mmCIF file of C-alpha atoms in Angstrom:
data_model
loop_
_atom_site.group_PDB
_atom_site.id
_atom_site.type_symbol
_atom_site.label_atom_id
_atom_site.label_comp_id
_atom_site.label_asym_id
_atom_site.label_seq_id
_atom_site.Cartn_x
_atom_site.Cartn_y
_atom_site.Cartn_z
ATOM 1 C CA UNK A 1009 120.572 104.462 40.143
ATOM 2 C CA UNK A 1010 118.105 102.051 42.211
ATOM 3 C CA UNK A 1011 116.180 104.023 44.404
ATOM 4 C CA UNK A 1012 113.717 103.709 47.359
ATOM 5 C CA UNK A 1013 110.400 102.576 47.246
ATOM 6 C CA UNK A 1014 108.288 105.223 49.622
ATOM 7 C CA UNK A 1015 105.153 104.439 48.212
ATOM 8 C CA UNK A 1016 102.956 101.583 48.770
ATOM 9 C CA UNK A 1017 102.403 100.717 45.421
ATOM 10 C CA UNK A 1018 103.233 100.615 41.771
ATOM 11 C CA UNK A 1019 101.644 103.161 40.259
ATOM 12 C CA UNK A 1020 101.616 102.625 36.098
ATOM 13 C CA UNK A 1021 100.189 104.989 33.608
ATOM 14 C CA UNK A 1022 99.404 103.744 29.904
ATOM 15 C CA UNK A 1023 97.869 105.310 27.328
ATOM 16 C CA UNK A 1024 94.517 104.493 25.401
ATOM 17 C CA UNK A 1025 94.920 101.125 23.171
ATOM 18 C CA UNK A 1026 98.210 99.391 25.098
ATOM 19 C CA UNK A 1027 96.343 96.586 27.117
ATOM 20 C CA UNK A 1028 98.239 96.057 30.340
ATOM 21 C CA UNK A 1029 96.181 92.647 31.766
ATOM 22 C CA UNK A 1030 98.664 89.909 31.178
ATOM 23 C CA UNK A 1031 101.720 92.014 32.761
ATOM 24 C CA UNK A 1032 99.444 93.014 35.306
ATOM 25 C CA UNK A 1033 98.262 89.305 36.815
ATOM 26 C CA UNK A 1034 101.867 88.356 36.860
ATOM 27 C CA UNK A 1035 102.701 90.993 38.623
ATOM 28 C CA UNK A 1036 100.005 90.360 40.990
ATOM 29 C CA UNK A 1037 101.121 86.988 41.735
ATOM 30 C CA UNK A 1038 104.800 87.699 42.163
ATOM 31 C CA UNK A 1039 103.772 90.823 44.348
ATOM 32 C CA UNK A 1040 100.838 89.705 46.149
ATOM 33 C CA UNK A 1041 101.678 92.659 49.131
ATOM 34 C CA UNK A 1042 102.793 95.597 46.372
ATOM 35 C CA UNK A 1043 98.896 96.521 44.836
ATOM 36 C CA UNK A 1044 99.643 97.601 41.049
ATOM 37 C CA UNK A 1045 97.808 100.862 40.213
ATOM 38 C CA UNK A 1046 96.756 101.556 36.296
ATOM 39 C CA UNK A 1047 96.059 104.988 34.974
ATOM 40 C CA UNK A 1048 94.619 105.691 31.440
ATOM 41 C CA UNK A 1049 96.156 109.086 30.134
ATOM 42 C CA UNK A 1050 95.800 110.607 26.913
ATOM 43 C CA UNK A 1051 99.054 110.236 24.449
ATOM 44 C CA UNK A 1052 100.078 114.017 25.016
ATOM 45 C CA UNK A 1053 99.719 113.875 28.973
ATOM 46 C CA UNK A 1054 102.220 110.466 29.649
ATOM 47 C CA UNK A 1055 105.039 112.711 29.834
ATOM 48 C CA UNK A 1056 104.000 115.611 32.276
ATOM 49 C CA UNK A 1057 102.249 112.715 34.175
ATOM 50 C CA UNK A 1058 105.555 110.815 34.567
ATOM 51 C CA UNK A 1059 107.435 113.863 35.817
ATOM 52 C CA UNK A 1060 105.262 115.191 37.896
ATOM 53 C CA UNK A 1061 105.148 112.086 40.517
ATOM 54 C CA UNK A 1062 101.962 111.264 39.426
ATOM 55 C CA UNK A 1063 103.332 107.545 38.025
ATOM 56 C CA UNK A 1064 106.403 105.094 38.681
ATOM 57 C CA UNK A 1065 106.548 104.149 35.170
ATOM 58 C CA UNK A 1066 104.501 104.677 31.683
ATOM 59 C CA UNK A 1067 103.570 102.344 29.065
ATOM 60 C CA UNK A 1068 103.674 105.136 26.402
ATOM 61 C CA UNK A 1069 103.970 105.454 22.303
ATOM 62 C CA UNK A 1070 107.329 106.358 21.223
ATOM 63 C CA UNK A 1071 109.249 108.921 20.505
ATOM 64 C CA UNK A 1072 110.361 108.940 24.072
ATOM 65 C CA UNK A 1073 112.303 112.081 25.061
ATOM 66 C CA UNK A 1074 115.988 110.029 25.554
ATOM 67 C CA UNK A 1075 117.018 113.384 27.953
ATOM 68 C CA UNK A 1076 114.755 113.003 30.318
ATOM 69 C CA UNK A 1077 113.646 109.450 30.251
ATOM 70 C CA UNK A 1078 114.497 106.053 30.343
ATOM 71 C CA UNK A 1079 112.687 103.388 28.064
ATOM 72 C CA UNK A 1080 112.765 99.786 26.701
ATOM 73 C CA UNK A 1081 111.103 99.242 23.335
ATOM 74 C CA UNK A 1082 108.129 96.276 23.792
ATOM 75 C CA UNK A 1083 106.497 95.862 20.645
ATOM 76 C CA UNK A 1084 105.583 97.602 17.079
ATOM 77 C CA UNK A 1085 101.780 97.929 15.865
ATOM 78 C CA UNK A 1086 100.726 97.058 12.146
ATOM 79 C CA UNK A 1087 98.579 99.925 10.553
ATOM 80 C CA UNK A 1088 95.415 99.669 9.987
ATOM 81 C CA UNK A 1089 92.578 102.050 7.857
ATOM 82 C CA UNK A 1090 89.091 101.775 9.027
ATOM 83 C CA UNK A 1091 86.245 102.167 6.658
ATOM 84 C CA UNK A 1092 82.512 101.732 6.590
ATOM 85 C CA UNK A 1093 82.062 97.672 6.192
ATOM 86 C CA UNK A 1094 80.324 98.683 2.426
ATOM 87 C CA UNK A 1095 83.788 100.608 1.620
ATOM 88 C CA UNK A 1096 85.759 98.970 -1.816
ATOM 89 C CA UNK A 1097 88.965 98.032 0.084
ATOM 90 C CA UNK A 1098 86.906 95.599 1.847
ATOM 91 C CA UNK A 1099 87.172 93.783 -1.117
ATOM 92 C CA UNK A 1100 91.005 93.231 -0.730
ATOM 93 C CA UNK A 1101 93.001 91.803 2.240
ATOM 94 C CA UNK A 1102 95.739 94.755 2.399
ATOM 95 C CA UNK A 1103 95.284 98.051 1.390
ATOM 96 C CA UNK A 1104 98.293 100.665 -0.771
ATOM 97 C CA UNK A 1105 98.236 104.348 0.190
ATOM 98 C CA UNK A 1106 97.261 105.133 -3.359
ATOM 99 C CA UNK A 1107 93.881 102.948 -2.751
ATOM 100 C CA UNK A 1108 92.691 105.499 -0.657
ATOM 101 C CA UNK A 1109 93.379 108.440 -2.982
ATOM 102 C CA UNK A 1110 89.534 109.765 -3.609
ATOM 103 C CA UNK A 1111 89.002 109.236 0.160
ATOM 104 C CA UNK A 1112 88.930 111.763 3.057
ATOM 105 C CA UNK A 1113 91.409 110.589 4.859
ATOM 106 C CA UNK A 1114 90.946 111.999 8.618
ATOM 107 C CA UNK A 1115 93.016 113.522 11.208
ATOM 108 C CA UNK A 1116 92.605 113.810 14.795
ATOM 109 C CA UNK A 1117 94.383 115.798 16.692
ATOM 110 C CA UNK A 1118 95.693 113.090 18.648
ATOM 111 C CA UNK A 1119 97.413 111.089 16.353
ATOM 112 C CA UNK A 1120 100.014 108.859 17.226
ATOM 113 C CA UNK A 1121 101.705 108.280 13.739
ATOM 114 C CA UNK A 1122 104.077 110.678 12.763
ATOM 115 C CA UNK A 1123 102.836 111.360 8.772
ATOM 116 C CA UNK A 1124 105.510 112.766 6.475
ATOM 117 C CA UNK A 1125 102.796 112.635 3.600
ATOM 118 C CA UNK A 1126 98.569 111.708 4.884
ATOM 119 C CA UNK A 1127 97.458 109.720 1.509
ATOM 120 C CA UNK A 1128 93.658 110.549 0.201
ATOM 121 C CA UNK A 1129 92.339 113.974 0.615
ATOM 122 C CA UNK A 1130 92.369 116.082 3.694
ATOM 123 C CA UNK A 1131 89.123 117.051 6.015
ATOM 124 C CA UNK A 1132 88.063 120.940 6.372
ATOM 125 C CA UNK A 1133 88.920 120.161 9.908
ATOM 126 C CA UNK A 1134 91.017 118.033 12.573
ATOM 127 C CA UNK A 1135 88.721 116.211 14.619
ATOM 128 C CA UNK A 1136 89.891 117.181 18.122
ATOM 129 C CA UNK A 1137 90.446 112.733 18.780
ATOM 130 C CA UNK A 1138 90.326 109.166 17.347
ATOM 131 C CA UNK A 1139 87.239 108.060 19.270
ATOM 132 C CA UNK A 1140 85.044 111.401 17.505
ATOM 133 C CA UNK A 1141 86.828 110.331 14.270
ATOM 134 C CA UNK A 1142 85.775 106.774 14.845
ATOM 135 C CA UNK A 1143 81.890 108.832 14.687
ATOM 136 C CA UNK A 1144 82.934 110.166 11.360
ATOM 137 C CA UNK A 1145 83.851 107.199 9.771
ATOM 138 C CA UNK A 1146 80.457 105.499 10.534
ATOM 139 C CA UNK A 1147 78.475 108.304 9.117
ATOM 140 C CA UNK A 1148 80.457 108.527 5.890
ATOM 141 C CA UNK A 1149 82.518 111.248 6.355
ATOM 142 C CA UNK A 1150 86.032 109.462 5.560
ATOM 143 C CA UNK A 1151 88.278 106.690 6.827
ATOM 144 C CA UNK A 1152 90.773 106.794 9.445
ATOM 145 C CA UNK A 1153 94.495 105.246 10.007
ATOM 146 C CA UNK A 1154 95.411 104.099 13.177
ATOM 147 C CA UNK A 1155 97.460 101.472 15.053
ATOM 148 C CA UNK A 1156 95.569 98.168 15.254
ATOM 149 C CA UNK A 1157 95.306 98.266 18.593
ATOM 150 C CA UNK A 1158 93.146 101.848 18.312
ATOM 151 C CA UNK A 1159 90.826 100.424 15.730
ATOM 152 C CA UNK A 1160 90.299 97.172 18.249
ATOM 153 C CA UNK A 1161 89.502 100.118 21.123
ATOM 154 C CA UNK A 1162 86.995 101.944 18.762
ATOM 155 C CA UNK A 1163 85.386 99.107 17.307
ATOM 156 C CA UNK A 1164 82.166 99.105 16.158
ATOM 157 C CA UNK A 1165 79.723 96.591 14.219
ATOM 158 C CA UNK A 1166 78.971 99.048 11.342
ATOM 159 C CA UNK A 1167 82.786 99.257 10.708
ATOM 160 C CA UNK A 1168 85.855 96.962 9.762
ATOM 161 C CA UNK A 1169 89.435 97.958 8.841
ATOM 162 C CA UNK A 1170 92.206 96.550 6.533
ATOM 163 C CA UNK A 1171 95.974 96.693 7.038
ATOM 164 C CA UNK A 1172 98.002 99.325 5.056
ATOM 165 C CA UNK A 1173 101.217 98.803 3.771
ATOM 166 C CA UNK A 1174 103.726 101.853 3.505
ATOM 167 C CA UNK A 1175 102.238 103.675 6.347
ATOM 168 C CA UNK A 1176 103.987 104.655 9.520
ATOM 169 C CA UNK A 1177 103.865 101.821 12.336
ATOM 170 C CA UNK A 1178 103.674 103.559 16.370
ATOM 171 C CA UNK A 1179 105.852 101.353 18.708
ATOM 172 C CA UNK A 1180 104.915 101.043 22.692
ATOM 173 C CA UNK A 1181 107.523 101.469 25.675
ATOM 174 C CA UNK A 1182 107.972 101.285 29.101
ATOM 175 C CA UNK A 1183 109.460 104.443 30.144
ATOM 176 C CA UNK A 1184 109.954 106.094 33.347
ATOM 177 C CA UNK A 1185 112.194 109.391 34.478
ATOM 178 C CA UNK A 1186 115.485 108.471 34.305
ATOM 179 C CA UNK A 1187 116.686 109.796 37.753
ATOM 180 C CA UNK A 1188 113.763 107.453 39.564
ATOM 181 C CA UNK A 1189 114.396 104.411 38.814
ATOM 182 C CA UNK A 1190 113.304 102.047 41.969
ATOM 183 C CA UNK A 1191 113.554 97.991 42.618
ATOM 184 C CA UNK A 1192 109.696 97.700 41.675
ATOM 185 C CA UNK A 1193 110.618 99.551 38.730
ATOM 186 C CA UNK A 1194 113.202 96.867 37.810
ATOM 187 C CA UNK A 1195 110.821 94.124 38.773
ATOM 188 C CA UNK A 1196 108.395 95.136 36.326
ATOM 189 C CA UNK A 1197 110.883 95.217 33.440
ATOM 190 C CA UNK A 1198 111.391 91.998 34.071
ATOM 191 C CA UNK A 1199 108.167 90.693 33.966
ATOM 192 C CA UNK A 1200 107.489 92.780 30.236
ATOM 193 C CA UNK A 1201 110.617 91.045 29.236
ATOM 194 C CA UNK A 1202 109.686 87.633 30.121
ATOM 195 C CA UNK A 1203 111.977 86.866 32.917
ATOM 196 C CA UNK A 1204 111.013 84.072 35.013
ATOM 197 C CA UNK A 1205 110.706 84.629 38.958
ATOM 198 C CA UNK A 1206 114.368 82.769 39.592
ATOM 199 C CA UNK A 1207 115.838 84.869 36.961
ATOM 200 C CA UNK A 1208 119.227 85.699 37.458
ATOM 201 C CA UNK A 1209 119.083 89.243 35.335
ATOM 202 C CA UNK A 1210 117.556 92.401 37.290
ATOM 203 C CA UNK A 1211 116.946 92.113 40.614
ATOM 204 C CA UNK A 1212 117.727 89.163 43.075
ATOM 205 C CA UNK A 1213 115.053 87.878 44.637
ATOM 206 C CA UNK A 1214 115.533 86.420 48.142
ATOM 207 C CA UNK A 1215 117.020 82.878 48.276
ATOM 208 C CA UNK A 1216 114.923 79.769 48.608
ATOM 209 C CA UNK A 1217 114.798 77.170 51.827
ATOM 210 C CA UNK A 1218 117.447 74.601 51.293
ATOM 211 C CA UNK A 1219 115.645 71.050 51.659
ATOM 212 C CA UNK A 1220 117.690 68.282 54.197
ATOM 213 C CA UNK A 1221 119.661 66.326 51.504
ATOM 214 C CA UNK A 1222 118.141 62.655 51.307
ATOM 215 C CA UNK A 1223 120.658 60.200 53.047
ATOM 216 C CA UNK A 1224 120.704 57.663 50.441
ATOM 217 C CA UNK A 1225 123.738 55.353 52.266
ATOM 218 C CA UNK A 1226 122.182 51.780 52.593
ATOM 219 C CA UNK A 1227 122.198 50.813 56.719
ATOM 220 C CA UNK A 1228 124.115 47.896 56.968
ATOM 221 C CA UNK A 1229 122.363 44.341 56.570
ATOM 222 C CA UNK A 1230 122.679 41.785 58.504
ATOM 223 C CA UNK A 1231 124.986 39.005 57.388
ATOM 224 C CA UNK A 1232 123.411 35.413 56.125
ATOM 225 C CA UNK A 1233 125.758 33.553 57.832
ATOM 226 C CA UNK A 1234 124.982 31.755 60.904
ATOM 227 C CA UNK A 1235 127.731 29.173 62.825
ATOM 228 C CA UNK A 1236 125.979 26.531 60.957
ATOM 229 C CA UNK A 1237 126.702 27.420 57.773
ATOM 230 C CA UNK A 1238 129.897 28.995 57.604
ATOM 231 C CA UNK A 1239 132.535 27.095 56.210
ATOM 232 C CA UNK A 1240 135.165 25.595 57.715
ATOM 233 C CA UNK A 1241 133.829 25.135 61.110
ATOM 234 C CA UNK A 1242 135.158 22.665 63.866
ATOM 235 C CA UNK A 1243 137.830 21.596 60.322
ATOM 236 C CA UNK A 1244 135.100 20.564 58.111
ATOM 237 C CA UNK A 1245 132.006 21.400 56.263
ATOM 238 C CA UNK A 1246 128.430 20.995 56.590
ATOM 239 C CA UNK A 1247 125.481 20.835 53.927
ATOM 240 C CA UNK A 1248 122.120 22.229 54.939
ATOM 241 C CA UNK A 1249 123.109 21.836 58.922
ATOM 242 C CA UNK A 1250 124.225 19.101 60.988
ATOM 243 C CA UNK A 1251 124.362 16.077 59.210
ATOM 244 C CA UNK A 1252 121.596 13.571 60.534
ATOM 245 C CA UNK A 1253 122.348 11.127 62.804
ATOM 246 C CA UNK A 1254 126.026 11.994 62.930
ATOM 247 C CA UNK A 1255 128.809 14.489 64.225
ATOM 248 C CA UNK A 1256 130.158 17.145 62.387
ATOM 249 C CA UNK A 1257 133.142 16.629 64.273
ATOM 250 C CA UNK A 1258 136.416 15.314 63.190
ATOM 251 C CA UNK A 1259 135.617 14.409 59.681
ATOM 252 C CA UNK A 1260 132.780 15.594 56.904
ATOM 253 C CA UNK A 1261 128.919 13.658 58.080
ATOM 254 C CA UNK A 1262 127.175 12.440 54.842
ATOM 255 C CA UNK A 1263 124.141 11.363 56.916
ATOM 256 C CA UNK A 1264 125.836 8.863 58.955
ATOM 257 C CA UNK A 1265 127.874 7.794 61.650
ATOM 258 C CA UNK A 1266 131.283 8.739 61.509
ATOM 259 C CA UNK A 1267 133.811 5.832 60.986
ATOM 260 C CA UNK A 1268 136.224 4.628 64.283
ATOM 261 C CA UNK A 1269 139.902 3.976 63.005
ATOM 262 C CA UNK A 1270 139.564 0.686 64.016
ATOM 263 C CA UNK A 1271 137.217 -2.390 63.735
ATOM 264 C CA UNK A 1272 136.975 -5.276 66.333
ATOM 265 C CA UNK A 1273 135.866 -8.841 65.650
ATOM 266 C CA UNK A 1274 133.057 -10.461 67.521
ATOM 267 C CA UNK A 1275 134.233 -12.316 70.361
ATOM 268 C CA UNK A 1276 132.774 -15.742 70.662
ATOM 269 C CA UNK A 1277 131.234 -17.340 73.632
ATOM 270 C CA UNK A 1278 132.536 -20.540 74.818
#
């Protein structure tokens, strides 16, 4: 159910590696007068953050507790292992689980891929997170598997990483509690699933100024015809005016006089 927005902003939280920007400037131009707030919280904290008020919404790695929240899948990461830029899988353009079976293959303790079976050969110890693994992996400790988007985060010149097939993949959502769900809520799913600003779907946004329809009737013109052309006047017809030298009276003028009925001779004088 939509609620009420009390606050006077959106408050998101995401966690480390999910880069916000592009969802953020749209946002910013549909809702110049709603300021978007971003918070960076650790993988294990999105949750408690999220109920406790402290954020409208989450972009957070799944699982997503389906009980107590509501989410909408975005996007999947490709796997990726990061080795020293001297490592041998450099040498290849994707890397097999089984390539990295004389390697220490390290675990932090916040890792977002859920392992059945870590390839290579575990560490003594967990490193308590990815960034201090990052450290171990440039001073030869091991290598590291982590969504692409982690490796991007931690990157370093002394490092690289290849993709690995047959690994687990971590997916992002947008989640929120499921019993707060507000109208800024709503317009933000639209804008992380690509609606445009008139979309129909979601929420309605308020109708645009009709524009005066152009009046595209012609006015009338007015008509050619002047008494001196029209045909048929006074019982006749005249080309180009009144005929010159004559009457256009009684009879059609060809540039003449018009002809009596009747002809008298010349009387003679005595």
């Amino acid at each position: 159910m939509t609620g009420s927005d009390a606050t006077p902003s959106f408050r998101l939280a995401y966690v480390p590696g999910v880069m916000p920007d592009k969802w953020v400037r749209i946002w910013n131009e549909r809702q110049p007068d709603v300021p978007l707030t971003l918070t960076q919280v650790p993988p294990g904290a999105a949750a408690e953050r999220l109920l406790g008020g402290d954020a409208d919404a989450g972009l957070v790695r799944t699982p997503v507790d389906r009980e107590v929240f509501s989410a909408i899948p975005l996007y999947t990461e490709q796997t990726v292992v990061v080795v020293p830029k001297d490592h041998l899988v450099t040498a290849v353009d994707e890397v097999a689980p089984e390539d990295l079976a004389d390697d220490i293959v390290l675990h932090p303790l916040d890792d977002v891929l859920d392992w059945e079976s870590l390839p290579g050969r575990p560490a003594l110890e967990r490193p308590a997170t990815t960034a201090d693994a990052v450290e171990l992996v440039a001073a030869g400790i091991g290598v590291l598997v982590v969504p692409l988007s982690l490796a991007r985060l931690h990157h370093r010149k002394d490092l690289t990483h290849r993709p690995l097939r047959d690994a687990p993949e971590s997916s992002v959502a947008l989640a929120w509690p499921e019993d707060a769900k507000t109208d800024r809520i709503e317009d933000f799913i639209g804008i992380v699933r690509g609606r445009t600003v008139n979309s129909t779907r979601g929420r309605q946004q308020p109708p645009a100024q009709e524009k005066p329809k152009r009046d595209d009737r012609r006015k009338p013109q007015p008509s050619r015809s002047t008494g001196a052309t029209r045909r048929g006047a006074s019982g006749g017809s005249a080309k180009g005016g009144a005929a010159k030298g004559g009457s256009v009276t009684g009879g059609t003028a060809k540039g003449g006089t018009a002809k009596s009925g009747k002809r008298g001779k010349p009387r003679r004088r005595s």
